[in-house]
CSV table of C-alpha atoms and ligand atoms in Angstrom, one decimal:
chain,number,residue,atom,x,y,z
A,38,UNK,CA,-26.0,20.0,-246.9
A,39,UNK,CA,-24.9,19.8,-250.5
A,40,UNK,CA,-25.4,20.9,-254.1
A,41,UNK,CA,-28.1,18.8,-255.9
A,42,UNK,CA,-28.3,20.2,-259.4
A,43,UNK,CA,-27.0,22.8,-261.9
A,44,UNK,CA,-29.2,24.1,-264.8
A,45,UNK,CA,-27.8,26.0,-267.8
A,46,UNK,CA,-30.2,28.7,-269.1
A,47,UNK,CA,-29.9,30.4,-272.5
A,48,UNK,CA,-30.9,34.1,-272.6
A,49,UNK,CA,-30.5,34.7,-276.3
A,50,UNK,CA,-27.5,35.7,-278.5
A,51,UNK,CA,-25.6,38.8,-279.3
A,52,UNK,CA,-23.2,39.7,-282.2
A,53,UNK,CA,-19.8,40.8,-281.0
A,54,UNK,CA,-16.7,41.9,-283.1
A,55,UNK,CA,-13.4,40.0,-282.6
A,56,UNK,CA,-11.9,43.2,-281.1
A,57,UNK,CA,-14.3,42.9,-278.2
A,58,UNK,CA,-13.7,39.2,-277.8
A,59,UNK,CA,-9.9,39.1,-277.8
A,60,UNK,CA,-7.7,41.9,-276.5
A,61,UNK,CA,-5.4,43.2,-279.2
A,62,UNK,CA,-7.3,41.8,-282.1
A,63,UNK,CA,-8.6,44.3,-284.7
A,64,UNK,CA,-10.6,42.1,-287.1
A,65,UNK,CA,-14.1,43.2,-287.1
A,66,UNK,CA,-15.7,40.0,-288.3
A,67,UNK,CA,-18.4,39.5,-285.7
A,68,UNK,CA,-19.3,36.3,-283.9
A,69,UNK,CA,-22.6,35.3,-282.5
A,70,UNK,CA,-22.3,34.5,-278.8
A,71,UNK,CA,-24.7,33.0,-276.3
A,72,UNK,CA,-25.9,34.9,-273.2
A,73,UNK,CA,-25.9,32.5,-270.4
A,74,UNK,CA,-27.1,32.1,-266.8
A,75,UNK,CA,-27.2,29.2,-264.4
A,76,UNK,CA,-29.4,27.9,-261.5
A,77,UNK,CA,-28.0,25.9,-258.7
A,78,UNK,CA,-30.1,23.9,-256.3
A,79,UNK,CA,-28.6,23.0,-253.0
A,80,UNK,CA,-30.4,21.3,-250.1
A,81,UNK,CA,-31.5,24.5,-248.7
A,82,UNK,CA,-31.0,27.3,-251.3
A,83,UNK,CA,-31.8,28.1,-254.9
A,84,UNK,CA,-29.0,30.2,-256.4
A,85,UNK,CA,-29.0,32.0,-259.8
A,86,UNK,CA,-25.7,33.0,-261.4
A,87,UNK,CA,-26.3,36.0,-263.7
A,88,UNK,CA,-29.5,37.4,-265.2
A,89,UNK,CA,-29.0,38.1,-268.9
A,90,UNK,CA,-30.1,41.3,-270.6
A,91,UNK,CA,-33.1,43.3,-269.6
A,92,UNK,CA,-36.2,42.6,-271.7
A,93,UNK,CA,-36.2,46.5,-272.1
A,94,UNK,CA,-32.9,46.3,-274.0
A,95,UNK,CA,-33.9,43.5,-276.5
A,96,UNK,CA,-35.7,45.7,-279.1
A,97,UNK,CA,-32.8,48.0,-279.4
A,98,UNK,CA,-30.3,45.2,-279.7
A,99,UNK,CA,-32.4,43.6,-282.4
A,100,UNK,CA,-32.4,46.8,-284.3
A,101,UNK,CA,-28.7,47.5,-284.1
A,102,UNK,CA,-27.1,44.0,-284.1
A,103,UNK,CA,-27.9,41.8,-287.0
A,104,UNK,CA,-26.6,38.7,-285.1
A,105,UNK,CA,-28.8,39.4,-282.1
A,106,UNK,CA,-31.3,36.7,-281.5
A,107,UNK,CA,-33.9,36.5,-278.8
A,108,UNK,CA,-37.0,34.4,-278.5
A,109,UNK,CA,-39.8,34.6,-275.9
A,110,UNK,CA,-38.4,31.4,-274.4
A,111,UNK,CA,-35.0,33.1,-273.9
A,112,UNK,CA,-36.5,35.5,-271.4
A,113,UNK,CA,-35.0,34.6,-268.0
A,114,UNK,CA,-38.4,34.4,-266.3
A,115,UNK,CA,-39.6,31.9,-268.9
A,116,UNK,CA,-36.4,29.9,-268.6
A,117,UNK,CA,-37.0,29.8,-264.8
A,118,UNK,CA,-40.6,28.7,-265.4
A,119,UNK,CA,-39.4,25.8,-267.4
A,120,UNK,CA,-37.7,24.4,-264.3
A,121,UNK,CA,-40.6,25.2,-262.0
A,122,UNK,CA,-39.2,28.4,-260.5
A,123,UNK,CA,-40.7,31.8,-260.0
A,124,UNK,CA,-38.3,34.7,-259.3
A,125,UNK,CA,-39.5,34.7,-255.6
A,126,UNK,CA,-38.1,31.1,-255.3
A,127,UNK,CA,-34.6,32.3,-255.9
A,128,UNK,CA,-32.7,32.9,-252.6
A,129,UNK,CA,-29.5,34.3,-254.0
A,130,UNK,CA,-28.8,36.1,-257.3
A,131,UNK,CA,-25.0,36.0,-257.8
A,132,UNK,CA,-24.0,38.6,-260.3
A,133,UNK,CA,-20.6,37.9,-261.9
A,134,UNK,CA,-20.4,41.7,-262.6
A,135,UNK,CA,-22.8,44.5,-263.5
A,136,UNK,CA,-22.4,44.7,-267.3
A,137,UNK,CA,-25.8,44.9,-269.2
A,138,UNK,CA,-25.7,41.3,-270.4
A,139,UNK,CA,-25.3,39.9,-266.9
A,140,UNK,CA,-27.2,42.3,-264.6
A,141,UNK,CA,-30.2,43.0,-267.0
A,142,UNK,CA,-32.6,40.8,-265.1
A,143,UNK,CA,-31.7,41.8,-261.5
A,144,UNK,CA,-34.7,43.9,-261.1
A,145,UNK,CA,-37.0,40.9,-261.2
A,146,UNK,CA,-35.6,39.6,-257.9
A,147,UNK,CA,-37.2,41.8,-255.4
A,148,UNK,CA,-37.1,39.3,-252.6
A,149,UNK,CA,-33.8,37.6,-253.3
A,150,UNK,CA,-30.4,38.7,-252.0
A,151,UNK,CA,-28.4,40.2,-254.9
A,152,UNK,CA,-24.7,39.2,-254.3
A,153,UNK,CA,-22.0,41.2,-256.0
A,154,UNK,CA,-18.5,42.2,-255.1
A,155,UNK,CA,-18.3,45.5,-253.3
A,156,UNK,CA,-15.8,47.0,-255.7
A,157,UNK,CA,-18.0,46.1,-258.7
A,158,UNK,CA,-21.0,47.7,-257.1
A,159,UNK,CA,-19.2,51.0,-256.4
A,160,UNK,CA,-17.4,51.1,-259.8
A,161,UNK,CA,-20.6,50.4,-261.7
A,162,UNK,CA,-22.1,53.6,-260.2
A,163,UNK,CA,-19.2,55.7,-261.2
A,164,UNK,CA,-17.4,54.0,-264.2
A,165,UNK,CA,-14.6,55.5,-266.2
A,166,UNK,CA,-15.8,57.0,-269.4
A,167,UNK,CA,-14.2,54.3,-271.6
A,168,UNK,CA,-16.1,51.7,-269.7
A,169,UNK,CA,-19.4,53.4,-269.0
A,170,UNK,CA,-21.3,52.1,-272.1
A,171,UNK,CA,-21.3,48.5,-270.6
A,172,UNK,CA,-23.0,49.6,-267.4
A,173,UNK,CA,-26.8,50.4,-267.7
A,174,UNK,CA,-27.6,52.1,-264.5
A,175,UNK,CA,-31.2,51.1,-264.6
A,176,UNK,CA,-30.1,47.5,-264.2
A,177,UNK,CA,-28.6,47.9,-260.8
A,178,UNK,CA,-29.9,51.2,-259.4
A,179,UNK,CA,-32.2,49.2,-257.1
A,180,UNK,CA,-31.7,50.8,-253.7
A,181,UNK,CA,-34.6,49.0,-252.0
A,182,UNK,CA,-33.3,45.6,-252.9
A,183,UNK,CA,-31.4,43.3,-250.6
A,184,UNK,CA,-27.8,43.7,-251.8
A,185,UNK,CA,-25.0,41.6,-250.2
A,186,UNK,CA,-21.7,43.1,-251.0
A,187,UNK,CA,-18.7,40.7,-250.9
A,188,UNK,CA,-15.1,41.4,-250.4
A,189,UNK,CA,-13.2,38.6,-252.1
A,190,UNK,CA,-13.7,34.8,-252.2
A,191,UNK,CA,-16.8,33.7,-250.2
A,192,UNK,CA,-18.5,30.4,-249.6
A,193,UNK,CA,-22.2,31.2,-250.2
A,194,UNK,CA,-23.6,27.8,-249.4
A,195,UNK,CA,-22.0,24.4,-248.9
A,196,UNK,CA,-20.4,23.6,-252.2
A,197,UNK,CA,-21.0,27.0,-253.8
A,198,UNK,CA,-18.1,29.4,-253.6
A,199,UNK,CA,-17.7,32.9,-255.2
A,200,UNK,CA,-14.2,33.3,-256.6
A,201,UNK,CA,-12.8,36.8,-257.1
A,202,UNK,CA,-11.6,37.1,-260.7
A,203,UNK,CA,-10.9,40.8,-261.4
A,204,UNK,CA,-9.7,42.2,-264.6
A,205,UNK,CA,-12.6,42.1,-267.1
A,206,UNK,CA,-14.1,44.5,-264.5
A,207,UNK,CA,-12.9,45.8,-261.1
A,208,UNK,CA,-15.0,43.4,-259.0
A,209,UNK,CA,-15.7,40.4,-261.2
A,210,UNK,CA,-16.6,37.0,-259.6
A,211,UNK,CA,-16.7,33.5,-260.9
A,212,UNK,CA,-18.6,30.7,-259.1
A,213,UNK,CA,-17.3,27.2,-258.2
A,214,UNK,CA,-20.1,24.6,-257.8
A,215,UNK,CA,-19.3,21.2,-256.4
A,216,UNK,CA,-21.8,18.7,-257.9
A,217,UNK,CA,-22.2,15.2,-256.4
A,218,UNK,CA,-21.9,13.2,-259.7
A,219,UNK,CA,-20.4,15.7,-262.2
A,220,UNK,CA,-17.8,16.9,-259.8
A,221,UNK,CA,-16.6,20.5,-259.4
A,222,UNK,CA,-17.6,23.0,-262.1
A,223,UNK,CA,-16.4,26.6,-262.4
A,224,UNK,CA,-18.8,29.1,-264.0
A,225,UNK,CA,-16.3,31.6,-265.1
A,226,UNK,CA,-18.5,34.5,-266.0
A,227,UNK,CA,-16.6,37.0,-268.3
A,228,UNK,CA,-13.3,36.2,-266.7
A,229,UNK,CA,-13.2,33.7,-269.6
A,230,UNK,CA,-15.5,34.3,-272.6
A,231,UNK,CA,-14.5,31.2,-274.6
A,232,UNK,CA,-12.4,28.2,-273.8
A,233,UNK,CA,-9.8,29.7,-276.1
A,234,UNK,CA,-9.2,32.5,-273.5
A,235,UNK,CA,-8.2,29.9,-271.0
A,236,UNK,CA,-6.2,27.6,-273.3
A,237,UNK,CA,-4.2,30.3,-275.0
A,238,UNK,CA,-4.3,32.7,-272.0
A,239,UNK,CA,-6.1,35.4,-274.1
A,240,UNK,CA,-7.5,38.4,-272.3
A,241,UNK,CA,-11.1,39.5,-273.1
A,242,UNK,CA,-11.4,42.3,-275.6
A,243,UNK,CA,-13.7,44.3,-273.3
A,244,UNK,CA,-11.4,44.7,-270.3
A,245,UNK,CA,-10.8,47.1,-267.4
A,246,UNK,CA,-7.4,45.9,-266.5
A,247,UNK,CA,-5.7,43.4,-268.9
A,248,UNK,CA,-2.9,42.4,-266.5
A,249,UNK,CA,-5.4,41.5,-263.7
A,250,UNK,CA,-7.6,39.7,-266.3
A,251,UNK,CA,-4.6,37.5,-267.2
A,252,UNK,CA,-4.0,36.7,-263.6
A,253,UNK,CA,-7.6,35.7,-263.2
A,254,UNK,CA,-7.4,33.4,-266.2
A,255,UNK,CA,-4.3,31.8,-264.7
A,256,UNK,CA,-5.9,31.5,-261.3
A,257,UNK,CA,-9.0,29.7,-262.8
A,258,UNK,CA,-6.7,27.3,-264.7
A,259,UNK,CA,-4.7,26.5,-261.6
A,260,UNK,CA,-7.9,25.9,-259.6
A,261,UNK,CA,-9.3,23.7,-262.3
A,262,UNK,CA,-6.1,21.7,-262.4
A,263,UNK,CA,-6.0,21.3,-258.6
A,264,UNK,CA,-9.6,20.3,-258.2
A,265,UNK,CA,-10.3,18.6,-261.5
A,266,UNK,CA,-13.1,21.2,-262.1
A,267,UNK,CA,-14.7,21.6,-265.5
A,268,UNK,CA,-14.7,25.1,-266.9
A,269,UNK,CA,-17.9,26.7,-268.1
A,270,UNK,CA,-17.1,29.9,-270.0
A,271,UNK,CA,-19.7,32.6,-270.3
A,272,UNK,CA,-20.1,33.3,-274.0
A,273,UNK,CA,-18.5,30.4,-276.0
A,274,UNK,CA,-20.8,29.5,-278.9
A,275,UNK,CA,-19.1,26.1,-279.6
A,276,UNK,CA,-18.9,25.0,-276.0
A,277,UNK,CA,-22.6,26.1,-275.6
A,278,UNK,CA,-23.7,23.6,-278.2
A,279,UNK,CA,-22.3,20.8,-275.9
A,280,UNK,CA,-23.9,22.0,-272.7
A,281,UNK,CA,-26.9,20.2,-271.3
A,282,UNK,CA,-29.7,22.8,-271.5
A,283,UNK,CA,-32.4,23.2,-268.9
A,284,UNK,CA,-34.7,21.6,-268.0
A,285,UNK,CA,-32.0,18.9,-268.2
A,286,UNK,CA,-29.6,19.3,-265.3
A,287,UNK,CA,-26.1,18.4,-264.2
A,288,UNK,CA,-26.2,16.4,-261.0
B,1454,ZN,ZN1,-20.7,39.2,-270.9
């Protein structure tokens, strides 16, 4: 019983101003950031971490965001096809949180368990007004689906552990994956957009609670130091160019 492989999937790119990347920065020069998701194969489960944006949202993003970039290959279902998977083959869909660039593809997983922190699920349905524009209700208003609501850190399969990392949102979760050759990897989700957030302890610009977000960054740093884990941030354009892309895999 163990993890066998980790695949990195690209789901297109968005433009985002510095003020949304780094808390307290006001420069508006936008950066182009990747939207990312990951597949983990274990001996007895196939797990997806995050689902990108909904294909429904792509035309609007292309109209309003001159840095947005999506190809047909970037669609999550096509990325999964490239590694021989259909949506029905995915046992668990772990959602870091329910913002539109992470939960947009959840609806394609009718037979999978959708795994989200309970606090995220409830907040997303009734967000504060300042935060409502990041939650697209259609993405997660899926009452007939198999939701599994977590309350804190949880081992989901041997070597795959959800880590509670609140702050960016009220119920954010990262994922630790223990690979046989690569060693442990932490998929941070939006607890850490770029490596710079970790190195300089900078809070994401889009943030529900900056103090908790900073605690989560420190927590991930500590865990990485104690376990020797490699950190995979969610939206780091420089880091992303160094990542082995599916169909290649980390073993
Ligand atoms: Zn994001």
